[in-house]
Amino acid sequence: MYRELYRHRTKNNNNNNKEKEKKRKKKENKEKKRKKKEKEEKKKNIHTAMQLYESGRYLFEPDRGLSAALNITWACKVLWSHVALRLVQGTRSR
């Protein structure tokens, strides 16, 4: 009697653990997809910003121009940090 009850309880517990594991994995996958999507969106925004800046349209589209300008400043910071890093590394090696 006790053995059957115990077996039944552990079986249910194992099933619950499997369900929890499935839910956790599903949640993790959703989070990964969301982060990947955000990253792609950011890349796209920077690309769009550069296109707007090069074409000069950002002057005529103030709502898009503001975000474009922000993205451009961010991209420039990244670019200049890379340039500065290269310069510093170059001076060290000499």
mmCIF file of N, CA and C in Angstrom:
data_model
loop_
_atom_site.group_PDB
_atom_site.id
_atom_site.type_symbol
_atom_site.label_atom_id
_atom_site.label_comp_id
_atom_site.label_asym_id
_atom_site.label_seq_id
_atom_site.Cartn_x
_atom_site.Cartn_y
_atom_site.Cartn_z
ATOM 1 N N MET A 1 0.829 -1.192 0.000
ATOM 2 C CA MET A 1 0.000 0.000 0.000
ATOM 3 C C MET A 1 0.879 1.264 0.000
ATOM 4 N N TYR A 2 1.771 1.323 0.972
ATOM 5 C CA TYR A 2 2.645 2.495 1.085
ATOM 6 C C TYR A 2 3.516 2.642 -0.166
ATOM 7 N N ARG A 3 4.028 1.513 -0.639
ATOM 8 C CA ARG A 3 4.896 1.524 -1.809
ATOM 9 C C ARG A 3 4.160 2.080 -3.027
ATOM 10 N N GLU A 4 2.922 1.675 -3.221
ATOM 11 C CA GLU A 4 2.137 2.164 -4.358
ATOM 12 C C GLU A 4 1.897 3.667 -4.257
ATOM 13 N N LEU A 5 1.554 4.123 -3.067
ATOM 14 C CA LEU A 5 1.336 5.557 -2.874
ATOM 15 C C LEU A 5 2.623 6.340 -3.165
ATOM 16 N N TYR A 6 3.725 5.827 -2.664
ATOM 17 C CA TYR A 6 5.014 6.490 -2.850
ATOM 18 C C TYR A 6 5.377 6.555 -4.334
ATOM 19 N N ARG A 7 5.165 5.432 -5.035
ATOM 20 C CA ARG A 7 5.471 5.378 -6.457
ATOM 21 C C ARG A 7 4.611 6.393 -7.218
ATOM 22 N N HIS A 8 3.349 6.449 -6.864
ATOM 23 C CA HIS A 8 2.426 7.376 -7.512
ATOM 24 C C HIS A 8 2.876 8.822 -7.278
ATOM 25 N N ARG A 9 3.277 9.117 -6.051
ATOM 26 C CA ARG A 9 3.692 10.467 -5.706
ATOM 27 C C ARG A 9 4.969 10.863 -6.460
ATOM 28 N N THR A 10 5.935 9.965 -6.525
ATOM 29 C CA THR A 10 7.184 10.292 -7.224
ATOM 30 C C THR A 10 6.942 10.442 -8.721
ATOM 31 N N LYS A 11 6.038 9.642 -9.254
ATOM 32 C CA LYS A 11 5.720 9.748 -10.682
ATOM 33 C C LYS A 11 5.141 11.130 -10.979
ATOM 34 N N ASN A 12 4.206 11.560 -10.144
ATOM 35 C CA ASN A 12 3.618 12.891 -10.327
ATOM 36 C C ASN A 12 4.675 13.979 -10.192
ATOM 37 N N ASN A 13 5.542 13.798 -9.226
ATOM 38 C CA ASN A 13 6.597 14.780 -8.992
ATOM 39 C C ASN A 13 7.517 14.881 -10.209
ATOM 40 N N ASN A 14 7.880 13.734 -10.782
ATOM 41 C CA ASN A 14 8.733 13.733 -11.976
ATOM 42 C C ASN A 14 8.043 14.433 -13.140
ATOM 43 N N ASN A 15 6.752 14.166 -13.294
ATOM 44 C CA ASN A 15 6.003 14.823 -14.367
ATOM 45 C C ASN A 15 5.985 16.335 -14.161
ATOM 46 N N ASN A 16 5.780 16.749 -12.914
ATOM 47 C CA ASN A 16 5.771 18.187 -12.622
ATOM 48 C C ASN A 16 7.122 18.817 -12.939
ATOM 49 N N ASN A 17 8.193 18.108 -12.597
ATOM 50 C CA ASN A 17 9.533 18.630 -12.882
ATOM 51 C C ASN A 17 9.761 18.765 -14.383
ATOM 52 N N LYS A 18 9.280 17.783 -15.144
ATOM 53 C CA LYS A 18 9.419 17.851 -16.603
ATOM 54 C C LYS A 18 8.655 19.048 -17.157
ATOM 55 N N GLU A 19 7.454 19.256 -16.631
ATOM 56 C CA GLU A 19 6.640 20.401 -17.076
ATOM 57 C C GLU A 19 7.361 21.718 -16.762
ATOM 58 N N LYS A 20 7.890 21.798 -15.552
ATOM 59 C CA LYS A 20 8.598 23.020 -15.150
ATOM 60 C C LYS A 20 9.808 23.258 -16.043
ATOM 61 N N GLU A 21 10.520 22.196 -16.353
ATOM 62 C CA GLU A 21 11.702 22.300 -17.208
ATOM 63 C C GLU A 21 11.314 22.786 -18.608
ATOM 64 N N LYS A 22 10.219 22.248 -19.126
ATOM 65 C CA LYS A 22 9.728 22.680 -20.443
ATOM 66 C C LYS A 22 9.400 24.164 -20.429
ATOM 67 N N LYS A 23 8.687 24.592 -19.385
ATOM 68 C CA LYS A 23 8.303 26.002 -19.280
ATOM 69 C C LYS A 23 9.534 26.898 -19.188
ATOM 70 N N ARG A 24 10.521 26.447 -18.413
ATOM 71 C CA ARG A 24 11.741 27.234 -18.237
ATOM 72 C C ARG A 24 12.478 27.383 -19.569
ATOM 73 N N LYS A 25 12.588 26.272 -20.314
ATOM 74 C CA LYS A 25 13.271 26.313 -21.611
ATOM 75 C C LYS A 25 12.532 27.219 -22.589
ATOM 76 N N LYS A 26 11.211 27.111 -22.566
ATOM 77 C CA LYS A 26 10.400 27.934 -23.456
ATOM 78 C C LYS A 26 10.623 29.416 -23.148
ATOM 79 N N LYS A 27 10.661 29.734 -21.866
ATOM 80 C CA LYS A 27 10.875 31.112 -21.436
ATOM 81 C C LYS A 27 12.257 31.605 -21.865
ATOM 82 N N GLU A 28 13.267 30.748 -21.691
ATOM 83 C CA GLU A 28 14.626 31.112 -22.096
ATOM 84 C C GLU A 28 14.698 31.364 -23.597
ATOM 85 N N ASN A 29 14.048 30.500 -24.374
ATOM 86 C CA ASN A 29 14.057 30.674 -25.829
ATOM 87 C C ASN A 29 13.381 31.976 -26.234
ATOM 88 N N LYS A 30 12.276 32.294 -25.562
ATOM 89 C CA LYS A 30 11.590 33.555 -25.854
ATOM 90 C C LYS A 30 12.515 34.732 -25.574
ATOM 91 N N GLU A 31 13.219 34.662 -24.453
ATOM 92 C CA GLU A 31 14.137 35.733 -24.062
ATOM 93 C C GLU A 31 15.266 35.878 -25.085
ATOM 94 N N LYS A 32 15.807 34.752 -25.549
ATOM 95 C CA LYS A 32 16.867 34.783 -26.561
ATOM 96 C C LYS A 32 16.365 35.430 -27.847
ATOM 97 N N LYS A 33 15.160 35.018 -28.274
ATOM 98 C CA LYS A 33 14.591 35.578 -29.500
ATOM 99 C C LYS A 33 14.379 37.079 -29.363
ATOM 100 N N ARG A 34 13.898 37.502 -28.184
ATOM 101 C CA ARG A 34 13.642 38.924 -27.950
ATOM 102 C C ARG A 34 14.946 39.718 -28.020
ATOM 103 N N LYS A 35 15.996 39.202 -27.390
ATOM 104 C CA LYS A 35 17.286 39.895 -27.404
ATOM 105 C C LYS A 35 17.850 39.975 -28.819
ATOM 106 N N LYS A 36 17.716 38.870 -29.563
ATOM 107 C CA LYS A 36 18.217 38.838 -30.937
ATOM 108 C C LYS A 36 17.468 39.862 -31.790
ATOM 109 N N LYS A 37 16.150 39.926 -31.593
ATOM 110 C CA LYS A 37 15.325 40.863 -32.344
ATOM 111 C C LYS A 37 15.729 42.303 -32.027
ATOM 112 N N GLU A 38 15.972 42.593 -30.745
ATOM 113 C CA GLU A 38 16.390 43.938 -30.348
ATOM 114 C C GLU A 38 17.723 44.306 -30.992
ATOM 115 N N LYS A 39 18.630 43.341 -31.024
ATOM 116 C CA LYS A 39 19.948 43.577 -31.616
ATOM 117 C C LYS A 39 19.817 43.900 -33.106
ATOM 118 N N GLU A 40 19.002 43.101 -33.802
ATOM 119 C CA GLU A 40 18.775 43.328 -35.234
ATOM 120 C C GLU A 40 18.140 44.699 -35.466
ATOM 121 N N GLU A 41 17.184 45.057 -34.607
ATOM 122 C CA GLU A 41 16.490 46.342 -34.725
ATOM 123 C C GLU A 41 17.484 47.490 -34.561
ATOM 124 N N LYS A 42 18.396 47.338 -33.611
ATOM 125 C CA LYS A 42 19.387 48.381 -33.367
ATOM 126 C C LYS A 42 20.294 48.546 -34.582
ATOM 127 N N LYS A 43 20.731 47.416 -35.157
ATOM 128 C CA LYS A 43 21.568 47.464 -36.361
ATOM 129 C C LYS A 43 20.835 48.181 -37.488
ATOM 130 N N LYS A 44 19.552 47.813 -37.647
ATOM 131 C CA LYS A 44 18.741 48.398 -38.714
ATOM 132 C C LYS A 44 18.590 49.901 -38.497
ATOM 133 N N ASN A 45 18.382 50.297 -37.232
ATOM 134 C CA ASN A 45 18.230 51.718 -36.924
ATOM 135 C C ASN A 45 19.491 52.499 -37.255
ATOM 136 N N ILE A 46 20.642 51.924 -36.934
ATOM 137 C CA ILE A 46 21.903 52.613 -37.224
ATOM 138 C C ILE A 46 22.092 52.735 -38.729
ATOM 139 N N HIS A 47 21.775 51.672 -39.455
ATOM 140 C CA HIS A 47 21.896 51.692 -40.913
ATOM 141 C C HIS A 47 20.977 52.768 -41.498
ATOM 142 N N THR A 48 19.734 52.801 -41.023
ATOM 143 C CA THR A 48 18.770 53.802 -41.489
ATOM 144 C C THR A 48 19.260 55.202 -41.155
ATOM 145 N N ALA A 49 19.801 55.355 -39.955
ATOM 146 C CA ALA A 49 20.294 56.663 -39.528
ATOM 147 C C ALA A 49 21.407 57.144 -40.448
ATOM 148 N N MET A 50 22.310 56.242 -40.781
ATOM 149 C CA MET A 50 23.412 56.614 -41.670
ATOM 150 C C MET A 50 22.887 56.996 -43.055
ATOM 151 N N GLN A 51 21.912 56.245 -43.532
ATOM 152 C CA GLN A 51 21.330 56.562 -44.843
ATOM 153 C C GLN A 51 20.665 57.937 -44.815
ATOM 154 N N LEU A 52 19.896 58.198 -43.744
ATOM 155 C CA LEU A 52 19.240 59.499 -43.620
ATOM 156 C C LEU A 52 20.276 60.615 -43.570
ATOM 157 N N TYR A 53 21.330 60.382 -42.813
ATOM 158 C CA TYR A 53 22.363 61.400 -42.653
ATOM 159 C C TYR A 53 23.056 61.676 -43.978
ATOM 160 N N GLU A 54 23.391 60.604 -44.705
ATOM 161 C CA GLU A 54 24.092 60.761 -45.980
ATOM 162 C C GLU A 54 23.222 61.465 -47.013
ATOM 163 N N SER A 55 21.918 61.173 -46.991
ATOM 164 C CA SER A 55 21.036 61.775 -47.988
ATOM 165 C C SER A 55 20.586 63.173 -47.576
ATOM 166 N N GLY A 56 20.792 63.523 -46.301
ATOM 167 C CA GLY A 56 20.382 64.840 -45.824
ATOM 168 C C GLY A 56 18.908 64.923 -45.494
ATOM 169 N N ARG A 57 18.207 63.788 -45.578
ATOM 170 C CA ARG A 57 16.765 63.801 -45.318
ATOM 171 C C ARG A 57 16.449 64.041 -43.854
ATOM 172 N N TYR A 58 17.420 63.793 -42.968
ATOM 173 C CA TYR A 58 17.135 63.941 -41.546
ATOM 174 C C TYR A 58 16.772 65.385 -41.207
ATOM 175 N N LEU A 59 17.169 66.320 -42.082
ATOM 176 C CA LEU A 59 16.811 67.724 -41.860
ATOM 177 C C LEU A 59 15.324 67.952 -42.080
ATOM 178 N N PHE A 60 14.740 67.167 -42.989
ATOM 179 C CA PHE A 60 13.342 67.375 -43.350
ATOM 180 C C PHE A 60 12.399 66.437 -42.619
ATOM 181 N N GLU A 61 12.943 65.470 -41.917
ATOM 182 C CA GLU A 61 12.111 64.539 -41.145
ATOM 183 C C GLU A 61 12.540 64.609 -39.682
ATOM 184 N N PRO A 62 12.034 65.622 -38.953
ATOM 185 C CA PRO A 62 12.541 65.844 -37.598
ATOM 186 C C PRO A 62 12.314 64.672 -36.644
ATOM 187 N N ASP A 63 11.164 63.992 -36.787
ATOM 188 C CA ASP A 63 10.896 62.880 -35.863
ATOM 189 C C ASP A 63 11.882 61.740 -36.094
ATOM 190 N N ARG A 64 12.140 61.429 -37.346
ATOM 191 C CA ARG A 64 13.111 60.376 -37.649
ATOM 192 C C ARG A 64 14.523 60.908 -37.488
ATOM 193 N N GLY A 65 14.667 62.202 -37.740
ATOM 194 C CA GLY A 65 15.989 62.816 -37.662
ATOM 195 C C GLY A 65 16.587 62.761 -36.277
ATOM 196 N N LEU A 66 15.732 62.929 -35.262
ATOM 197 C CA LEU A 66 16.229 62.913 -33.888
ATOM 198 C C LEU A 66 16.793 61.544 -33.535
ATOM 199 N N SER A 67 15.992 60.507 -33.833
ATOM 200 C CA SER A 67 16.485 59.156 -33.528
ATOM 201 C C SER A 67 17.705 58.845 -34.383
ATOM 202 N N ALA A 68 17.693 59.356 -35.619
ATOM 203 C CA ALA A 68 18.831 59.131 -36.502
ATOM 204 C C ALA A 68 20.076 59.786 -35.930
ATOM 205 N N ALA A 69 19.912 61.012 -35.450
ATOM 206 C CA ALA A 69 21.056 61.733 -34.889
ATOM 207 C C ALA A 69 21.598 61.002 -33.669
ATOM 208 N N LEU A 70 20.692 60.503 -32.844
ATOM 209 C CA LEU A 70 21.129 59.766 -31.655
ATOM 210 C C LEU A 70 21.888 58.510 -32.054
ATOM 211 N N ASN A 71 21.354 57.807 -33.050
ATOM 212 C CA ASN A 71 22.027 56.593 -33.515
ATOM 213 C C ASN A 71 23.383 56.914 -34.135
ATOM 214 N N ILE A 72 23.446 58.026 -34.848
ATOM 215 C CA ILE A 72 24.705 58.406 -35.480
ATOM 216 C C ILE A 72 25.745 58.729 -34.412
ATOM 217 N N THR A 73 25.327 59.473 -33.379
ATOM 218 C CA THR A 73 26.293 59.798 -32.323
ATOM 219 C C THR A 73 26.776 58.525 -31.649
ATOM 220 N N TRP A 74 25.852 57.583 -31.430
ATOM 221 C CA TRP A 74 26.240 56.315 -30.807
ATOM 222 C C TRP A 74 27.223 55.570 -31.705
ATOM 223 N N ALA A 75 26.913 55.522 -33.012
ATOM 224 C CA ALA A 75 27.778 54.818 -33.960
ATOM 225 C C ALA A 75 29.154 55.486 -34.023
ATOM 226 N N CYS A 76 29.168 56.813 -33.986
ATOM 227 C CA CYS A 76 30.444 57.540 -34.028
ATOM 228 C C CYS A 76 31.270 57.256 -32.779
ATOM 229 N N LYS A 77 30.585 57.206 -31.630
ATOM 230 C CA LYS A 77 31.306 56.889 -30.391
ATOM 231 C C LYS A 77 31.976 55.528 -30.507
ATOM 232 N N VAL A 78 31.210 54.570 -31.009
ATOM 233 C CA VAL A 78 31.760 53.218 -31.169
ATOM 234 C C VAL A 78 32.936 53.251 -32.133
ATOM 235 N N LEU A 79 32.748 53.936 -33.258
ATOM 236 C CA LEU A 79 33.796 54.016 -34.273
ATOM 237 C C LEU A 79 35.053 54.659 -33.701
ATOM 238 N N TRP A 80 34.883 55.808 -33.036
ATOM 239 C CA TRP A 80 36.046 56.515 -32.506
ATOM 240 C C TRP A 80 36.714 55.747 -31.384
ATOM 241 N N SER A 81 35.936 54.996 -30.615
ATOM 242 C CA SER A 81 36.563 54.189 -29.561
ATOM 243 C C SER A 81 37.451 53.122 -30.194
ATOM 244 N N HIS A 82 36.995 52.559 -31.326
ATOM 245 C CA HIS A 82 37.818 51.572 -32.035
ATOM 246 C C HIS A 82 39.088 52.231 -32.581
ATOM 247 N N VAL A 83 38.917 53.427 -33.158
ATOM 248 C CA VAL A 83 40.068 54.144 -33.721
ATOM 249 C C VAL A 83 41.067 54.463 -32.615
ATOM 250 N N ALA A 84 40.548 54.970 -31.492
ATOM 251 C CA ALA A 84 41.422 55.318 -30.366
ATOM 252 C C ALA A 84 42.147 54.080 -29.853
ATOM 253 N N LEU A 85 41.425 52.989 -29.787
ATOM 254 C CA LEU A 85 42.029 51.745 -29.315
ATOM 255 C C LEU A 85 43.166 51.325 -30.240
ATOM 256 N N ARG A 86 42.933 51.441 -31.543
ATOM 257 C CA ARG A 86 43.979 51.079 -32.519
ATOM 258 C C ARG A 86 45.207 51.980 -32.339
ATOM 259 N N LEU A 87 44.953 53.285 -32.134
ATOM 260 C CA LEU A 87 46.065 54.217 -31.963
ATOM 261 C C LEU A 87 46.872 53.880 -30.715
ATOM 262 N N VAL A 88 46.161 53.599 -29.636
ATOM 263 C CA VAL A 88 46.837 53.268 -28.379
ATOM 264 C C VAL A 88 47.639 51.986 -28.540
ATOM 265 N N GLN A 89 47.038 50.999 -29.172
ATOM 266 C CA GLN A 89 47.751 49.734 -29.380
ATOM 267 C C GLN A 89 48.969 49.944 -30.274
ATOM 268 N N GLY A 90 48.823 50.818 -31.261
ATOM 269 C CA GLY A 90 49.928 51.108 -32.169
ATOM 270 C C GLY A 90 51.085 51.768 -31.441
ATOM 271 N N THR A 91 50.789 52.713 -30.547
ATOM 272 C CA THR A 91 51.859 53.404 -29.820
ATOM 273 C C THR A 91 52.534 52.468 -28.835
ATOM 274 N N ARG A 92 51.784 51.526 -28.298
ATOM 275 C CA ARG A 92 52.376 50.577 -27.350
ATOM 276 C C ARG A 92 53.379 49.662 -28.052
ATOM 277 N N SER A 93 53.035 49.234 -29.261
ATOM 278 C CA SER A 93 53.880 48.248 -29.940
ATOM 279 C C SER A 93 55.193 48.858 -30.422
ATOM 280 N N ARG A 94 55.231 50.172 -30.592
ATOM 281 C CA ARG A 94 56.454 50.820 -31.113
ATOM 282 C C ARG A 94 57.499 50.994 -30.064
#
